[in-house]
Amino acid sequence: MPVNGWDAETAVIGLGAWGSAALWQLARRGADVIGVDRFAPGHAWGASHGGSRMFRITCLEHPDLVPLARRSAQLWRALEHDSGEELFVRSGGLLIGPPDGPITGGTLRAAEAHGIEVEILSADELGERYPLHAAVPRGHIGVREPGAGIVRPEASVRAAVALARSAGARVLTGSRVTDLVAVPGGVEVVTATGTLRVRRAIVTVGAWLSTLLPRLPLETVRMPICWFRPATGTGGDGGDDSAGSRDSAGGKDFGLDRFPVFMREAGGGQVLWGNGRENGHDVKLGLEYGGGGFRPMDPEDTDRSVGAEDWTELARLLAVCVPGLDPVPARVAVGLFSRTPDGQFVIGSPDGDPRLIVAGGCNAHGGKHALGIGEALADLATGGETRMPLDFAHADRFPA
Ligand SMILES: Cc1cc2nc3c(=O)[nH]c(=O)nc-3n(C[C@H](O)[C@H](O)[C@H](O)COP(=O)(O)OP(=O)(O)OC[C@H]3O[C@@H](n4cnc5c(N)ncnc54)[C@H](O)[C@@H]3O)c2cc1C
């Protein structure tokens, strides 16, 4: 019901990991908020699907991300408490590579600078403790971060939206926003079925930011996610999806406890990432910077089909790095995200206009920060400021 001609104080447009968190934070403060999404919460068309996302505090991407990750970890506890669901599996995580490589070196620097607990394992120690990483070359190390783990994106999104609804937020799904029109004192949010008049809009449309706000220099990118099963006779018959199942013949166990979430420098600039069987999902793996990695894509293109080019290079690498998996994936999915020229997020109001608050450009590392970003967006919407150090992500940092 419009009040004084406004349908709500705030609209959150896009209810993926970031937008659902903002909606939850605003609703739990009693704010007058409406959430809008073109799909249903927890869908598989954008960035927030695939069962798991790596969570770590040792953020290599920017030093100011560490407080955001720490705050997100606290907020995940709150989301778990309020929803009664396990959404963050604190299994620990491994960053593997040469000691001075970008992943391990960056992790050690972040740990030292921010006092984050980590444990350094030699290649031999790593192989003893985590036999599935026994093929790590001598001279490489494993940095174990006990506070790392995986967050469950779909379940977290659904939980945040459900809690927001029960705290009074209105939610419109199946509503695609086609335009945002600045009007005196607010914004008109134009959808295919009508127009909402709100005082401000938080725009968290992920990969679709490049089409909804084309003035930001964002590129939409497609990234395959692959699930593998142990090869017959090495780690199970491929038919048992239960986390932690052990094959008595080969003794190879791809459960999360023995194959925790990891990133591993695999040479030639390639980074292998993934996690063991969890919550009914097979072993999840992906590859960055190499063949089968990122490819630009029009977010409005609904073709999410996959081909051998999405996993051939990954399968080749697995044979060397993690022997024991069937090289043909049991399942492949596609994730879409937006990327910025400098690899950092975009958070804030372009041109300083408080009617529009944008958060995007996750560059495929924003899942762990979702709840902290949601809180920061709620702060910006309600008080114009956040205590998170987000200047590095300023929306106006790009040359016109
Ligand atoms: C394959 C892959 C692996 C990743 N791995 C990690 C990881 O290990 N660790 C990590 O921290 N991060 C990771 N990330 C990044 C992380 O998943 C994202 O940062 C996070 O999910 C945030 O997504 P989002 O909310 O910005 O976008 P999305 O989840 O895509 O949400 C955007 C929402 O906007 C809606 N929308 C779009 N256009 C409109 C419109 N016009 N009108 C209304 N609604 C609209 C969409 O339907 C969608 O629900 C990964 C990303 C991918 C793709």
Coordinates of C-alpha atoms and ligand atoms in Angstrom, one line a residue:
M1 CA 0.0 0.0 0.0
P2 CA 1.7 3.3 -1.1
V3 CA 2.4 5.7 1.8
N4 CA 2.7 9.4 0.7
G5 CA 3.0 8.2 -2.9
W6 CA 5.8 5.8 -2.2
D7 CA 5.5 2.0 -2.4
A8 CA 8.4 1.5 0.0
E9 CA 11.4 3.3 1.5
T10 CA 13.8 0.9 -0.1
A11 CA 13.7 -1.7 -2.9
V12 CA 16.4 -4.4 -3.2
I13 CA 16.6 -5.4 -6.8
G14 CA 18.2 -8.9 -7.2
L15 CA 17.9 -11.4 -4.4
G16 CA 21.0 -13.5 -4.9
A17 CA 23.6 -13.9 -2.1
W18 CA 24.2 -10.2 -1.8
G19 CA 20.7 -8.8 -2.3
S20 CA 19.0 -11.4 0.0
A21 CA 21.5 -10.4 2.7
A22 CA 20.7 -6.7 2.3
L23 CA 16.9 -7.5 2.4
W24 CA 17.3 -9.6 5.6
Q25 CA 19.4 -6.9 7.3
L26 CA 16.9 -4.1 6.4
A27 CA 13.9 -6.2 7.4
R28 CA 15.4 -7.2 10.8
R29 CA 15.9 -3.4 11.5
G30 CA 12.2 -2.9 10.8
A31 CA 12.8 -1.0 7.6
D32 CA 10.1 -0.6 5.0
V33 CA 11.6 -2.7 2.3
I34 CA 10.6 -4.6 -0.8
G35 CA 12.7 -7.3 -2.6
V36 CA 12.4 -7.9 -6.3
D37 CA 13.8 -10.7 -8.4
R38 CA 13.2 -12.0 -11.8
F39 CA 13.5 -15.6 -10.5
A40 CA 12.7 -17.5 -7.3
P41 CA 15.3 -17.4 -4.4
G42 CA 18.0 -20.0 -4.7
H43 CA 17.8 -20.4 -8.5
A44 CA 20.6 -21.6 -10.7
W45 CA 20.8 -18.8 -13.3
G46 CA 23.3 -16.4 -11.7
A47 CA 26.2 -16.7 -9.3
S48 CA 24.7 -18.1 -6.1
H49 CA 24.2 -21.8 -6.8
G50 CA 26.3 -25.0 -6.9
G51 CA 25.9 -26.1 -3.2
S52 CA 29.1 -24.5 -1.8
R53 CA 31.4 -21.4 -1.8
M54 CA 34.8 -21.2 -0.3
F55 CA 34.9 -19.1 2.8
R56 CA 38.2 -17.8 4.1
I57 CA 39.3 -14.9 6.2
T58 CA 42.8 -14.7 4.5
C59 CA 41.5 -12.6 1.6
L60 CA 44.3 -12.2 -1.0
E61 CA 42.2 -10.0 -3.2
H62 CA 42.4 -6.8 -1.0
P63 CA 43.5 -6.2 2.6
D64 CA 40.2 -4.3 3.4
L65 CA 38.2 -7.5 2.6
V66 CA 39.4 -9.1 5.8
P67 CA 37.1 -7.1 8.1
L68 CA 34.2 -7.9 5.7
A69 CA 35.0 -11.6 5.8
R70 CA 35.2 -11.5 9.6
R71 CA 31.9 -9.7 9.9
S72 CA 30.3 -12.1 7.4
A73 CA 31.4 -15.1 9.6
Q74 CA 29.7 -13.6 12.6
L75 CA 26.5 -12.9 10.5
W76 CA 26.5 -16.5 9.2
R77 CA 26.2 -17.6 12.8
A78 CA 23.3 -15.3 13.2
L79 CA 21.6 -16.5 10.0
E80 CA 22.2 -20.1 11.1
H81 CA 20.8 -19.3 14.6
D82 CA 17.7 -17.5 13.2
S83 CA 16.9 -20.0 10.5
G84 CA 17.9 -23.2 12.4
E85 CA 19.9 -24.4 9.4
E86 CA 23.6 -25.3 9.0
L87 CA 24.7 -22.8 6.3
F88 CA 28.5 -22.6 7.0
V89 CA 30.5 -25.8 7.4
R90 CA 33.6 -24.8 9.3
S91 CA 35.8 -27.6 7.9
G92 CA 39.0 -25.6 7.5
G93 CA 40.6 -24.8 4.1
L94 CA 43.8 -25.3 2.3
L95 CA 45.7 -22.9 0.1
I96 CA 48.4 -24.8 -1.8
G97 CA 51.4 -23.7 -4.0
P98 CA 54.9 -22.4 -3.9
P99 CA 55.6 -20.4 -0.7
D100 CA 56.0 -17.2 -2.7
G101 CA 53.2 -17.9 -5.2
P102 CA 50.2 -15.6 -5.5
I103 CA 47.8 -17.9 -3.5
T104 CA 50.0 -19.2 -0.7
G105 CA 52.2 -16.1 -0.5
G106 CA 49.2 -13.8 -0.5
T107 CA 47.5 -16.0 2.1
L108 CA 50.6 -15.8 4.4
R109 CA 50.8 -12.1 4.0
A110 CA 47.1 -11.6 4.8
A111 CA 47.4 -13.9 7.8
E112 CA 50.4 -12.0 9.2
A113 CA 49.0 -8.6 8.5
H114 CA 45.6 -9.4 10.2
G115 CA 46.6 -11.9 12.8
I116 CA 44.7 -14.8 11.2
E117 CA 45.4 -18.3 12.5
V118 CA 47.0 -20.5 9.9
E119 CA 49.2 -23.6 9.9
I120 CA 52.0 -24.1 7.3
L121 CA 52.4 -27.7 6.1
S122 CA 55.3 -28.9 3.9
A123 CA 54.4 -31.0 0.9
D124 CA 55.2 -34.2 2.8
E125 CA 53.1 -33.1 5.8
L126 CA 50.3 -32.1 3.5
G127 CA 50.4 -35.5 1.8
E128 CA 50.3 -37.3 5.1
R129 CA 47.5 -35.4 6.5
Y130 CA 45.5 -35.0 3.3
P131 CA 46.5 -38.0 1.1
L132 CA 44.4 -36.7 -1.8
H133 CA 47.0 -33.8 -2.1
A134 CA 49.9 -36.2 -2.0
A135 CA 50.8 -35.3 -5.6
V136 CA 51.8 -31.7 -4.6
P137 CA 55.4 -31.0 -5.8
R138 CA 58.2 -30.9 -3.2
G139 CA 58.9 -27.3 -2.3
H140 CA 55.3 -26.3 -2.5
I141 CA 53.4 -25.8 0.8
G142 CA 49.9 -26.0 2.1
V143 CA 48.6 -23.2 4.3
R144 CA 45.7 -24.5 6.4
E145 CA 43.3 -21.9 7.7
P146 CA 41.2 -23.6 10.4
G147 CA 38.5 -20.8 10.3
A148 CA 37.8 -21.4 6.6
G149 CA 35.1 -23.7 5.3
I150 CA 32.2 -23.6 2.9
V151 CA 29.0 -21.7 2.9
R152 CA 25.9 -23.0 1.2
P153 CA 24.7 -20.3 -1.2
E154 CA 21.2 -21.5 -2.2
A155 CA 20.2 -22.4 1.4
S156 CA 21.6 -19.1 2.7
V157 CA 19.7 -17.1 0.1
R158 CA 16.5 -18.9 0.9
A159 CA 17.0 -18.5 4.6
A160 CA 17.7 -14.8 4.3
V161 CA 14.7 -14.2 2.1
A162 CA 12.4 -16.2 4.4
L163 CA 13.6 -14.4 7.5
A164 CA 13.2 -11.0 5.8
R165 CA 9.7 -11.9 4.9
S166 CA 8.8 -13.0 8.4
A167 CA 10.3 -9.7 9.6
G168 CA 7.9 -7.8 7.3
A169 CA 9.7 -7.4 4.0
R170 CA 7.6 -7.8 0.9
V171 CA 9.1 -10.0 -1.9
L172 CA 8.2 -10.0 -5.6
T173 CA 9.6 -12.9 -7.6
G174 CA 9.2 -13.5 -11.3
S175 CA 9.5 -9.7 -11.7
R176 CA 12.2 -8.5 -14.0
V177 CA 13.3 -4.9 -13.5
T178 CA 13.7 -3.3 -16.9
D179 CA 14.5 0.3 -16.0
L180 CA 15.4 2.5 -13.0
V181 CA 14.2 6.1 -13.4
A182 CA 15.4 8.8 -11.0
V183 CA 12.5 11.0 -9.9
P184 CA 12.5 13.9 -7.3
G185 CA 13.0 12.2 -3.9
G186 CA 13.3 8.7 -5.2
V187 CA 13.4 6.1 -7.9
E188 CA 10.9 4.5 -10.2
V189 CA 11.6 0.8 -10.5
V190 CA 10.0 -0.3 -13.7
T191 CA 9.1 -4.0 -14.1
A192 CA 7.4 -5.8 -16.9
T193 CA 4.1 -5.7 -14.9
G194 CA 4.2 -2.3 -13.2
T195 CA 6.2 0.4 -11.6
L196 CA 7.3 0.7 -8.0
R197 CA 8.0 4.1 -6.5
V198 CA 10.6 3.9 -3.8
R199 CA 12.9 6.4 -2.0
R200 CA 16.0 4.4 -2.9
A201 CA 17.0 1.3 -4.8
I202 CA 19.7 -1.1 -3.8
V203 CA 20.8 -2.8 -7.1
T204 CA 22.3 -6.3 -6.6
V205 CA 21.6 -7.9 -9.9
G206 CA 25.0 -9.7 -10.2
A207 CA 25.8 -10.7 -13.8
W208 CA 23.0 -8.5 -15.1
L209 CA 24.5 -5.3 -13.8
S210 CA 26.1 -4.7 -17.2
T211 CA 22.7 -4.5 -18.8
L212 CA 20.7 -2.7 -16.1
L213 CA 23.4 -0.1 -15.4
P214 CA 25.6 -0.2 -18.5
R215 CA 27.6 2.9 -17.5
L216 CA 29.6 0.8 -15.0
P217 CA 32.6 -0.9 -16.7
L218 CA 31.4 -4.5 -15.9
E219 CA 31.8 -7.6 -18.0
T220 CA 29.6 -10.6 -17.5
V221 CA 31.6 -13.9 -17.4
R222 CA 30.6 -17.5 -17.5
M223 CA 32.3 -20.1 -15.3
P224 CA 31.7 -23.8 -15.4
I225 CA 31.5 -25.8 -12.1
C226 CA 32.1 -29.6 -12.4
W227 CA 31.3 -32.4 -10.0
F228 CA 33.4 -35.6 -10.2
R229 CA 33.1 -39.1 -8.7
P230 CA 35.9 -41.3 -7.6
A231 CA 37.1 -43.7 -10.3
T232 CA 35.8 -47.2 -9.8
G233 CA 38.1 -49.0 -7.4
T234 CA 39.8 -45.9 -6.0
G235 CA 37.3 -44.1 -3.9
G236 CA 33.8 -45.6 -4.2
D237 CA 31.6 -46.8 -7.0
G238 CA 30.4 -43.4 -7.9
G239 CA 26.9 -44.3 -6.8
D240 CA 27.2 -43.3 -3.2
D241 CA 26.7 -39.6 -2.7
S242 CA 26.9 -39.5 1.1
A243 CA 29.5 -37.1 2.4
G244 CA 32.4 -38.9 4.1
S245 CA 31.7 -42.3 2.5
R246 CA 34.9 -44.4 2.4
D247 CA 35.8 -47.1 0.0
S248 CA 37.3 -50.0 1.8
A249 CA 39.2 -51.2 -1.2
G250 CA 41.1 -48.1 -2.2
G251 CA 40.8 -46.2 1.1
K252 CA 40.3 -42.9 -0.8
D253 CA 37.8 -40.8 0.9
F254 CA 36.6 -37.7 -0.9
G255 CA 34.5 -36.4 2.0
L256 CA 34.9 -32.8 3.1
D257 CA 36.9 -33.8 6.2
R258 CA 39.7 -35.4 4.2
F259 CA 39.3 -33.2 1.1
P260 CA 38.4 -29.8 2.5
V261 CA 37.8 -26.7 0.4
F262 CA 41.0 -25.7 -1.3
M263 CA 42.7 -23.5 -3.9
R264 CA 45.9 -24.9 -5.5
E265 CA 48.4 -23.4 -7.8
A266 CA 48.8 -25.9 -10.5
G267 CA 51.5 -24.3 -12.7
G268 CA 51.2 -22.1 -15.8
G269 CA 49.0 -19.7 -13.9
Q270 CA 46.3 -22.2 -13.4
V271 CA 44.4 -22.5 -10.1
L272 CA 42.5 -25.6 -9.2
W273 CA 39.7 -25.1 -6.7
G274 CA 37.1 -27.2 -5.1
N275 CA 35.9 -29.2 -2.1
G276 CA 35.0 -32.8 -1.2
R277 CA 31.7 -34.5 -1.1
E278 CA 29.3 -32.6 1.0
N279 CA 25.6 -32.5 1.7
G280 CA 24.7 -35.0 -1.1
H281 CA 27.0 -33.3 -3.7
D282 CA 29.9 -35.1 -5.5
V283 CA 33.4 -33.7 -5.4
K284 CA 33.2 -30.2 -6.8
L285 CA 36.1 -28.8 -8.8
G286 CA 36.9 -25.9 -11.1
L287 CA 39.7 -24.2 -12.8
E288 CA 40.7 -20.6 -13.1
Y289 CA 42.8 -18.7 -15.7
G290 CA 43.3 -21.8 -17.9
G291 CA 41.4 -23.6 -20.6
G292 CA 37.8 -24.1 -19.6
G293 CA 37.9 -21.1 -17.4
F294 CA 36.1 -17.8 -17.8
R295 CA 34.3 -16.7 -21.0
P296 CA 32.4 -13.5 -21.6
M297 CA 28.6 -14.0 -22.0
D298 CA 25.5 -11.9 -22.5
P299 CA 23.5 -12.4 -19.3
E300 CA 20.3 -12.2 -21.2
D301 CA 21.3 -15.3 -23.2
T302 CA 19.5 -18.2 -21.6
D303 CA 21.8 -20.8 -23.1
R304 CA 23.5 -22.5 -20.1
S305 CA 24.5 -25.6 -22.1
V306 CA 28.0 -27.1 -21.4
G307 CA 30.4 -29.0 -23.6
A308 CA 33.7 -30.9 -23.3
E309 CA 35.6 -27.6 -23.7
D310 CA 34.2 -26.8 -20.2
W311 CA 36.0 -29.6 -18.4
T312 CA 38.7 -31.2 -20.7
E313 CA 41.6 -29.1 -19.3
L314 CA 40.3 -29.6 -15.8
A315 CA 40.2 -33.4 -16.3
R316 CA 43.7 -33.4 -17.7
L317 CA 45.0 -31.5 -14.6
L318 CA 43.1 -33.7 -12.2
A319 CA 44.8 -36.8 -13.5
V320 CA 48.1 -35.2 -12.4
C321 CA 47.0 -33.3 -9.3
V322 CA 44.2 -35.4 -7.7
P323 CA 44.5 -38.9 -9.1
G324 CA 41.6 -41.2 -8.2
L325 CA 38.7 -39.3 -9.7
D326 CA 36.9 -40.4 -12.8
P327 CA 38.0 -37.7 -15.3
V328 CA 34.6 -37.4 -16.8
P329 CA 32.4 -35.1 -14.6
A330 CA 29.2 -36.5 -13.3
R331 CA 27.6 -33.1 -13.7
V332 CA 28.6 -29.7 -15.0
A333 CA 26.8 -26.4 -14.3
V334 CA 27.4 -22.8 -15.4
G335 CA 27.7 -19.8 -13.1
L336 CA 27.6 -16.2 -14.3
F337 CA 29.2 -13.3 -12.5
S338 CA 30.3 -9.8 -13.2
R339 CA 33.9 -8.7 -13.4
T340 CA 35.5 -5.3 -13.1
P341 CA 38.7 -4.0 -14.8
D342 CA 40.6 -4.0 -11.4
G343 CA 39.2 -7.2 -9.9
Q344 CA 37.6 -5.3 -7.0
F345 CA 33.9 -5.0 -6.1
V346 CA 31.7 -2.0 -6.9
I347 CA 29.8 -0.9 -3.8
G348 CA 28.1 2.5 -3.3
S349 CA 26.2 5.2 -5.0
P350 CA 27.4 6.2 -8.5
D351 CA 27.9 10.0 -8.7
G352 CA 27.1 10.2 -5.0
D353 CA 23.4 10.0 -5.6
P354 CA 21.9 8.3 -2.5
R355 CA 18.8 7.2 -4.3
L356 CA 20.8 4.4 -6.0
I357 CA 23.1 2.0 -4.1
V358 CA 24.9 -0.5 -6.3
A359 CA 26.7 -3.6 -5.3
G360 CA 28.2 -5.9 -7.9
G361 CA 31.4 -6.9 -9.7
C362 CA 31.9 -9.8 -7.4
N363 CA 34.8 -11.2 -9.6
A364 CA 33.9 -14.7 -8.4
H365 CA 35.1 -14.1 -4.8
G366 CA 32.1 -12.3 -3.3
G367 CA 30.2 -15.3 -1.9
K368 CA 32.1 -15.3 1.4
H369 CA 31.4 -11.6 1.9
A370 CA 27.7 -11.7 1.1
L371 CA 26.4 -11.2 4.6
G372 CA 28.9 -8.4 5.5
I373 CA 28.0 -6.7 2.2
G374 CA 24.3 -7.1 3.0
E375 CA 24.8 -5.4 6.3
A376 CA 26.9 -2.6 4.7
L377 CA 24.2 -2.0 2.1
A378 CA 21.6 -1.8 4.9
D379 CA 23.8 0.7 6.7
L380 CA 24.2 2.8 3.5
A381 CA 20.5 2.7 2.9
T382 CA 19.5 3.7 6.4
G383 CA 22.3 6.0 7.6
G384 CA 24.3 6.8 4.5
E385 CA 27.5 5.3 6.0
T386 CA 29.1 2.0 6.8
R387 CA 31.8 1.1 9.2
M388 CA 33.3 -1.3 6.7
P389 CA 36.3 0.1 4.8
L390 CA 34.8 0.0 1.4
D391 CA 36.5 3.0 -0.3
F392 CA 38.5 0.6 -2.5
A393 CA 35.2 -0.5 -4.0
H394 CA 33.9 3.0 -4.7
A395 CA 31.5 3.1 -7.6
D396 CA 33.1 6.2 -9.0
R397 CA 36.7 5.0 -9.2
F398 CA 36.6 4.2 -12.9
P399 CA 37.5 6.9 -15.4
A400 CA 34.5 8.3 -17.2
Ligands
LIG1 C1 31.3 -20.6 -10.4 C2 31.5 -19.7 -9.3 C3 32.3 -20.0 -8.2 C4 32.4 -19.1 -7.2 N1 33.2 -19.4 -6.1 C5 33.3 -18.6 -5.1 C6 33.9 -19.0 -3.9 O1 34.4 -20.2 -3.8 N2 34.0 -18.2 -2.9 C7 33.5 -16.9 -2.9 O2 33.5 -16.2 -1.9 N3 32.8 -16.5 -4.0 C8 32.7 -17.3 -5.1 N4 32.0 -17.0 -6.2 C9 31.3 -15.6 -6.1 C10 29.9 -15.7 -5.4 O3 29.2 -16.9 -5.8 C11 29.1 -14.4 -5.7 O4 29.9 -13.3 -5.3 C12 27.9 -14.4 -4.8 O5 27.1 -15.5 -5.1 C13 27.1 -13.1 -5.0 O6 26.2 -13.1 -6.1 P1 25.3 -11.9 -6.4 O7 24.2 -11.8 -5.4 O8 26.1 -10.7 -6.7 O9 24.7 -12.4 -7.8 P2 23.5 -13.4 -8.1 O10 23.5 -14.5 -7.2 O11 23.6 -13.8 -9.6 O12 22.2 -12.6 -7.8 C14 21.7 -11.6 -8.7 C15 20.2 -11.7 -8.7 O13 19.7 -10.6 -9.4 C16 18.5 -11.1 -10.1 N5 18.3 -10.2 -11.2 C17 19.1 -10.1 -12.3 N6 18.6 -9.1 -13.1 C18 17.4 -8.7 -12.6 C19 16.5 -7.8 -13.0 N7 16.6 -7.1 -14.1 N8 15.3 -7.7 -12.3 C20 15.2 -8.4 -11.1 N9 16.1 -9.3 -10.7 C21 17.2 -9.4 -11.4 C22 18.9 -12.5 -10.5 O14 17.8 -13.3 -10.7 C23 19.7 -13.0 -9.2 O15 18.8 -13.6 -8.3 C24 31.8 -17.8 -7.3 C25 31.0 -17.5 -8.3 C26 30.8 -18.4 -9.4 C27 29.9 -18.0 -10.5

